[in-house]
Short mmCIF file of C-alpha atoms in Angstrom, two decimals:
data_model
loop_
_atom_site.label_atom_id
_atom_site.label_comp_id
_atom_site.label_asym_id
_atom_site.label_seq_id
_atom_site.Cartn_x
_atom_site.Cartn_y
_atom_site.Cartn_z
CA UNK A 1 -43.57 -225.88 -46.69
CA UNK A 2 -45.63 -226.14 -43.87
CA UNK A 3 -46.36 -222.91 -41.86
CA UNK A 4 -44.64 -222.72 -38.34
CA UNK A 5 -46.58 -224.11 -35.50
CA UNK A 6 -45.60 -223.87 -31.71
CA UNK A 7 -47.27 -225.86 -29.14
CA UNK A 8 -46.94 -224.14 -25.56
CA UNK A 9 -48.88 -223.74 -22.47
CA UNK A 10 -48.89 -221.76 -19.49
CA UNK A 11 -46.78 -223.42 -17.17
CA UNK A 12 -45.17 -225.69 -19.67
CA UNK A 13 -41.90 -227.20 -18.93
CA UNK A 14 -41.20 -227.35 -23.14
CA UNK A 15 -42.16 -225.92 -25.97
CA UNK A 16 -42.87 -227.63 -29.61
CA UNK A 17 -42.89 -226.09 -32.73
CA UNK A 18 -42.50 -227.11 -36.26
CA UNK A 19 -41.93 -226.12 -39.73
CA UNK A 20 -42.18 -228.16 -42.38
CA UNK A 21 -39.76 -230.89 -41.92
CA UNK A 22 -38.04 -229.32 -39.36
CA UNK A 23 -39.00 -229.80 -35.48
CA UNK A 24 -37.85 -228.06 -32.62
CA UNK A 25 -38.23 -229.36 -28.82
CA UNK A 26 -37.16 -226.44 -26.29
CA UNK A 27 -36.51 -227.06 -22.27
CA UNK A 28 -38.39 -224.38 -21.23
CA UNK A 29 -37.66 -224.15 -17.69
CA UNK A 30 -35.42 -220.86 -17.47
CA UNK A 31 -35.56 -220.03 -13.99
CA UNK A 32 -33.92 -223.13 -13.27
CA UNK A 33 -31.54 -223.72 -16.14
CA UNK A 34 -33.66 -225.94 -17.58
CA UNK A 35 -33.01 -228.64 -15.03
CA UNK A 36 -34.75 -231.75 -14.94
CA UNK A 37 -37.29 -233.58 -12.17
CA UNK A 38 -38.56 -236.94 -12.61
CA UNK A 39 -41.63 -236.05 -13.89
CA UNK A 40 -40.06 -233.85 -16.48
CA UNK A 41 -38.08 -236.16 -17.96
CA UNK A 42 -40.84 -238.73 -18.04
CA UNK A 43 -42.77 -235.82 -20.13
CA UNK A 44 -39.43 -235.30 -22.01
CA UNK A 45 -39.95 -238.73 -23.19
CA UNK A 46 -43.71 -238.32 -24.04
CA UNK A 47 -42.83 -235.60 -26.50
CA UNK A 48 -39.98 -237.04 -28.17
CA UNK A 49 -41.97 -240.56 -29.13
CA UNK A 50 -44.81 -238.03 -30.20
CA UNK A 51 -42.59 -236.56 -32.43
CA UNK A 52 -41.26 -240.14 -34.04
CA UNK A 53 -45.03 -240.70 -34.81
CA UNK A 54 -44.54 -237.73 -37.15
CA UNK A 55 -43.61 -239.05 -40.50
CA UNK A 56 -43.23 -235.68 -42.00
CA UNK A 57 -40.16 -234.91 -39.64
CA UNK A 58 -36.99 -235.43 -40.73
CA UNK A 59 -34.76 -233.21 -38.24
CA UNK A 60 -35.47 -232.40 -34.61
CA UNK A 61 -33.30 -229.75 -32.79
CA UNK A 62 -33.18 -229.81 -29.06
CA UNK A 63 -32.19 -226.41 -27.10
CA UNK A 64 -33.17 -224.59 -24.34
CA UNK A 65 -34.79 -221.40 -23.07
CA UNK A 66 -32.98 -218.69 -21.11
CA UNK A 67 -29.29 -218.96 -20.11
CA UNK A 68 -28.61 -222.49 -20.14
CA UNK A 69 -28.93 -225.50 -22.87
CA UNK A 70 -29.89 -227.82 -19.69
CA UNK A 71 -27.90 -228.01 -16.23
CA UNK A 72 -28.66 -231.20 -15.25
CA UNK A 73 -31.35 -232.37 -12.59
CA UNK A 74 -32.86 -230.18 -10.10
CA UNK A 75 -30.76 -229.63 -6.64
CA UNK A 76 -33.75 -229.62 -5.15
CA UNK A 77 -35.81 -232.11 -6.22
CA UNK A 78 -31.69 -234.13 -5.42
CA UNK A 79 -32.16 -233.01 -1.90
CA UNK A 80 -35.65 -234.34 -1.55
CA UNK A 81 -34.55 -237.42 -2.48
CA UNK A 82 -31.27 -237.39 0.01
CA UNK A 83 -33.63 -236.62 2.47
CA UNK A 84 -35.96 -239.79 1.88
CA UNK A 85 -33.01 -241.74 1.25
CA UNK A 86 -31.69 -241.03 5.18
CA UNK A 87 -35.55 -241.45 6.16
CA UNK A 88 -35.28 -244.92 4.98
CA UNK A 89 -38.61 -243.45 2.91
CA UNK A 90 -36.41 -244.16 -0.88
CA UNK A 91 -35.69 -247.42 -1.84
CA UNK A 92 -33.38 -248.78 -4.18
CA UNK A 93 -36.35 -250.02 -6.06
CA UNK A 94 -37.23 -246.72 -6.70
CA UNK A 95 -34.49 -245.41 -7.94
CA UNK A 96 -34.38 -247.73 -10.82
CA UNK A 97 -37.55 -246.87 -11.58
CA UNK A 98 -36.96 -243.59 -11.82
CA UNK A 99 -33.84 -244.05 -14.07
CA UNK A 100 -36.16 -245.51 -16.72
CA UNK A 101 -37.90 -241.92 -17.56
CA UNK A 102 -34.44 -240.42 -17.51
CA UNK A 103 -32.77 -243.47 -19.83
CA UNK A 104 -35.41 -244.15 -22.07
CA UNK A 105 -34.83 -240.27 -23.27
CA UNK A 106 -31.86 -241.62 -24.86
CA UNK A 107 -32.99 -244.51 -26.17
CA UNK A 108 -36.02 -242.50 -27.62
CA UNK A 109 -33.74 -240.21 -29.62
CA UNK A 110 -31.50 -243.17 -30.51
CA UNK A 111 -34.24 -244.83 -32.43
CA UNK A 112 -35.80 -241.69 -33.78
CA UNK A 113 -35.81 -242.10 -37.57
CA UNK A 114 -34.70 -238.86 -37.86
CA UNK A 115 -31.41 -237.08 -36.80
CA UNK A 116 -31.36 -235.03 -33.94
CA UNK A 117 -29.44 -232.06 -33.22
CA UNK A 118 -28.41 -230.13 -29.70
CA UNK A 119 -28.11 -226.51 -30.13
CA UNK A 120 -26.20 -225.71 -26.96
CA UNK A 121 -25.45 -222.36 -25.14
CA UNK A 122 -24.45 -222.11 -21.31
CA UNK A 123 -24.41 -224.82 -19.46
CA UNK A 124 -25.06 -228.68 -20.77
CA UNK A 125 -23.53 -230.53 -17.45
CA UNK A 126 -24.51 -233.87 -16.34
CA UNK A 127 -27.76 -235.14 -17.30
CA UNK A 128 -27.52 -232.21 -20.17
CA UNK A 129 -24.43 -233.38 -20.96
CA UNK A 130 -25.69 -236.56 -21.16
CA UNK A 131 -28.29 -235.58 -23.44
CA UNK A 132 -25.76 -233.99 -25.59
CA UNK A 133 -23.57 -237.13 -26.45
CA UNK A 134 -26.86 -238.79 -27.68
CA UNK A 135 -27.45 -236.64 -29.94
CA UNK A 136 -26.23 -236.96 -33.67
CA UNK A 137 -25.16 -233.46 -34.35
CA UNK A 138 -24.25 -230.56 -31.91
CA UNK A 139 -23.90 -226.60 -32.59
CA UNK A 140 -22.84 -224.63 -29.75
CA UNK A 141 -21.98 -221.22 -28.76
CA UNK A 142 -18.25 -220.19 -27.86
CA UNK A 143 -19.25 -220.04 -24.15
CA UNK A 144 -21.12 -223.21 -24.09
CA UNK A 145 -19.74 -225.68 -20.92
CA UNK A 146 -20.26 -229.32 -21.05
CA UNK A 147 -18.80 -231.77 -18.16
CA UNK A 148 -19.83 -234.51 -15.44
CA UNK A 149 -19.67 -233.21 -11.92
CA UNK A 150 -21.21 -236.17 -10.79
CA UNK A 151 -18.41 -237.02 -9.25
CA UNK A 152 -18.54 -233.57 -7.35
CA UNK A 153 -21.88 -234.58 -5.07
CA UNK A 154 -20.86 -238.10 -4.80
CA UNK A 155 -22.84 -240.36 -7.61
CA UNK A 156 -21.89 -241.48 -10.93
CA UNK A 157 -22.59 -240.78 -14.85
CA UNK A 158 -26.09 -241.95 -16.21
CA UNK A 159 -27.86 -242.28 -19.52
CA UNK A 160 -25.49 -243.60 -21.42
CA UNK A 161 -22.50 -241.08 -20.91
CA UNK A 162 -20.22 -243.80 -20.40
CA UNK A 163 -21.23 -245.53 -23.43
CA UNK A 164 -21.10 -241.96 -25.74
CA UNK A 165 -18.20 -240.31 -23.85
CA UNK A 166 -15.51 -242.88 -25.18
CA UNK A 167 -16.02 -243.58 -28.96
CA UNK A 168 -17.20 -239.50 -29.36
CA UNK A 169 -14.40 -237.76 -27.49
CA UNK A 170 -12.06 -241.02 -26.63
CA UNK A 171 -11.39 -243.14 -23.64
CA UNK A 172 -8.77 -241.50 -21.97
CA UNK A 173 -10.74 -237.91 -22.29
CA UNK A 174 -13.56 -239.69 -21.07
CA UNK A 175 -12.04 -240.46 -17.89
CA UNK A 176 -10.50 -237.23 -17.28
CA UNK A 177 -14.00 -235.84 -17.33
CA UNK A 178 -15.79 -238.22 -15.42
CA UNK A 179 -13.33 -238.88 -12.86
CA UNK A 180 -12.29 -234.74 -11.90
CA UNK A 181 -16.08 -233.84 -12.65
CA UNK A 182 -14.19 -230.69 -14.65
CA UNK A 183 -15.86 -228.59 -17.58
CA UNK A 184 -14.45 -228.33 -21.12
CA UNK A 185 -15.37 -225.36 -23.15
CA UNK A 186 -17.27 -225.33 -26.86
CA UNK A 187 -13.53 -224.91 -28.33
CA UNK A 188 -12.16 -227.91 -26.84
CA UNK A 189 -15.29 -229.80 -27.62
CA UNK A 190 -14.96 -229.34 -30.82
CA UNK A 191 -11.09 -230.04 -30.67
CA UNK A 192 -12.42 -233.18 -29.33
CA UNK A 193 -15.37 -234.14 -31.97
CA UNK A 194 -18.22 -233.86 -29.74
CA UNK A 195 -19.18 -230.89 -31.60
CA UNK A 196 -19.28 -229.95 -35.20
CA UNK A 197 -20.11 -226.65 -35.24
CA UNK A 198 -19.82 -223.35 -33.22
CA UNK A 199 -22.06 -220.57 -33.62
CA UNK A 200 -21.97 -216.89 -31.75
CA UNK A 201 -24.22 -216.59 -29.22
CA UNK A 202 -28.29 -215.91 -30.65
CA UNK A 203 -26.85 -217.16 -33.99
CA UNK A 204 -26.83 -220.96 -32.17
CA UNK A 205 -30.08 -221.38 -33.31
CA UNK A 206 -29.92 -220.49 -36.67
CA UNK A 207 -26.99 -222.51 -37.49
CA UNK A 208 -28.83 -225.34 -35.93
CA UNK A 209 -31.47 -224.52 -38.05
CA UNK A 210 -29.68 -224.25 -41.06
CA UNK A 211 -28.01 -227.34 -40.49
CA UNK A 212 -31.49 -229.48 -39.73
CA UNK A 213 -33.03 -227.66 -42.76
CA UNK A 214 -29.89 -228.98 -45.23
CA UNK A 215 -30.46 -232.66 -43.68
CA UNK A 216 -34.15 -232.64 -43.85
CA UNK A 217 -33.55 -231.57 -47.97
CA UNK A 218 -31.81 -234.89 -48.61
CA UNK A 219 -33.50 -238.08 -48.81
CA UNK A 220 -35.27 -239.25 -45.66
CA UNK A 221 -35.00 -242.44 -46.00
CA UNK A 222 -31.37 -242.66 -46.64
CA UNK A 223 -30.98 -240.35 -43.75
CA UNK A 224 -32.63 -242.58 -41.35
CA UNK A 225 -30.58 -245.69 -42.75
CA UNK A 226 -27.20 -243.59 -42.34
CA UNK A 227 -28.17 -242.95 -38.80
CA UNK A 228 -29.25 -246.92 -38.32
CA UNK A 229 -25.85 -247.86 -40.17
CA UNK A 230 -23.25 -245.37 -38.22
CA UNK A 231 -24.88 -246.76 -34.91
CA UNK A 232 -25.02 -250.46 -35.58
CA UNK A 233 -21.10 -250.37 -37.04
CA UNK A 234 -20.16 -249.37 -33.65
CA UNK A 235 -20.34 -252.79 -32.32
CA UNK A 236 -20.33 -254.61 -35.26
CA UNK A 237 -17.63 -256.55 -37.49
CA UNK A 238 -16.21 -255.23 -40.39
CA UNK A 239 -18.27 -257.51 -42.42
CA UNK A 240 -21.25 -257.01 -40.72
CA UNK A 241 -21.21 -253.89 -41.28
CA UNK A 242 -20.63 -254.28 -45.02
CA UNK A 243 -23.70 -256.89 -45.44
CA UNK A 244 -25.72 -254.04 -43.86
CA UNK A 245 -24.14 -251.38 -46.24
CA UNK A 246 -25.43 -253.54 -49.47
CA UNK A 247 -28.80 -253.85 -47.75
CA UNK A 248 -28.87 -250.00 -47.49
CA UNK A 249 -27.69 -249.66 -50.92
CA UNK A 250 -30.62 -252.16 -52.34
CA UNK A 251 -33.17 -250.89 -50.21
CA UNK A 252 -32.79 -246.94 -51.18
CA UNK A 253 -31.59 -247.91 -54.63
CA UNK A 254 -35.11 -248.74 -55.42
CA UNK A 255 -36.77 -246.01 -53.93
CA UNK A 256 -38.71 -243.62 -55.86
CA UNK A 257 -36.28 -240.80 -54.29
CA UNK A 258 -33.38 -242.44 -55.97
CA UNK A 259 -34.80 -241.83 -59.40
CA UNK A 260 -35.71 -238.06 -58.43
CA UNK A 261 -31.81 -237.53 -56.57
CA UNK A 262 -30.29 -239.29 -60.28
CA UNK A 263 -32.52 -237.11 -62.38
CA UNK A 264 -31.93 -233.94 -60.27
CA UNK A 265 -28.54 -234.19 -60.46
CA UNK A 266 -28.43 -234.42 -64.59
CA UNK A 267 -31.14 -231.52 -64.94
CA UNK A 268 -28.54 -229.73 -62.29
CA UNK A 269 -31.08 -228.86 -59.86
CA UNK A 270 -32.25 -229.49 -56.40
CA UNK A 271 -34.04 -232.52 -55.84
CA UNK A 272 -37.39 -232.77 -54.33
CA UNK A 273 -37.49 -236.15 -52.30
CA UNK A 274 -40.71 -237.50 -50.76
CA UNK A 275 -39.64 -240.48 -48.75
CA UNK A 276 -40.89 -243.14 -51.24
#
């Protein structure tokens, strides 16, 4: 296994670090709660299709720094931008611009070929939350908070919440949360599916670890198909997604990792995949 490596600079708003096939992308904004600015999330995005180039990866766990998982975007950077907005300086133009760097985060962990994991603690509210229901896995601390209060300052849910929200926690959840702009608690989001596991406080982490390390043991290529599979079935057919099922099946079947996984499993030990 690869010796840990963490990639942080002065001033950084995230840190990188990984170990063997494990990676681990921290907001690393604490003062702030990790909240987001344009610019950050455009960086956000950087790092995350720098870490798809990575073929050795196989899990990435998101988290954040200091007291908070990620509250949303920056009040101030919000007010700015109310300000131009009555200046007539902001443009609507603009604004969907700017939604690209904050979308395409989703997108970007969507088409990761690996799973990726939040490990939440404090607060993971609106563009956090967001964040969250992209994911694949979450582990979160008992007094972890997740909710919308978009509807609190007036605008509405973005990056794919209303796509996540329903077929993760179901519809009429989903608009209980973004219609009151309310918080639910790690308990009830687990009640709920959003997350699978709950950890106690500083142990977040390593249950998030221990999680990524289990998935990143198995074979990588099956892995990424599962995650391709699960995603595409959501708005496919019944048959449709069969026919992609059997292509799964013939594509890893004749993978050199099958033969290991088969073989493993005879000699009854743990199998040592490669991704061929």
């Amino acid at each position: 296994m690869a010796k840990s490596k963490a990639t942080v600079l002065p001033g950084d708003r995230f840190i990188i670090k990984k170990d063997g096939h494990v990676a681990w992308l921290l907001f690393n904004r604490p003062d702030r709660l990790n909240a987001m600015t344009i610019n950050s999330w455009a960086e956000f995005c950087g790092h995350l299709a720098a870490l798809d180039k990575d073929r050795a990866i196989r899990c990435l766990v998101i988290a954040g720094e200091g007291r908070s998982f990620l509250a949303g975007h920056d009040v101030g950077e919000i007010q700015e931008h109310n300000e131009q907005m009555v200046a007539g300086e902001l443009t609507a133009a603009q604004l969907r611009e700017w939604q690209k760097n904050l979308q395409n985060s989703t997108r970007l962990i969507r088409a990761a070929h690996f799973p990726v994991i939040a490990a939440v603690h404090g607060y993971a509210v609106g563009a956090g939350c967001e964040l969250v229901f992209a994911c694949d896995l979450v582990v979160a601390t008992r007094d972890a908070q997740f909710g919308f209060p978009e509807v609190n300052i007036g605008v509405t849910i973005t990056n794919g919440g209303t796509f996540f929200m329903p077929r993760k926690i179901g519809l009429a959840k989903a608009r209980e949360l973004a219609y009151t702009g309310e918080f639910i608690g790690a308990e009830e989001a687990y009640r709920l599916g959003l997350v699978n596991r709950i950890a106690e406080g500083a142990d977040v982490r390593k249950e998030a670890e221990r999680l990524a390390r289990r998935i990143a043991s198995r074979a990588p290529v099956a892995v990424q198909l599962h995650k391709v599979m699960l995603d595409a079935a959501q708005s496919s057919s019944l048959d449709g997604a069969l026919n992609f099922e059997t292509e799964g099946l013939v594509m890893t079947a004749m993978t050199k990792d099958n033969l290991e996984g088969t073989r493993a499993f005879f000699e009854k030990r743990e199998p040592k995949f490669t991704g061929e």
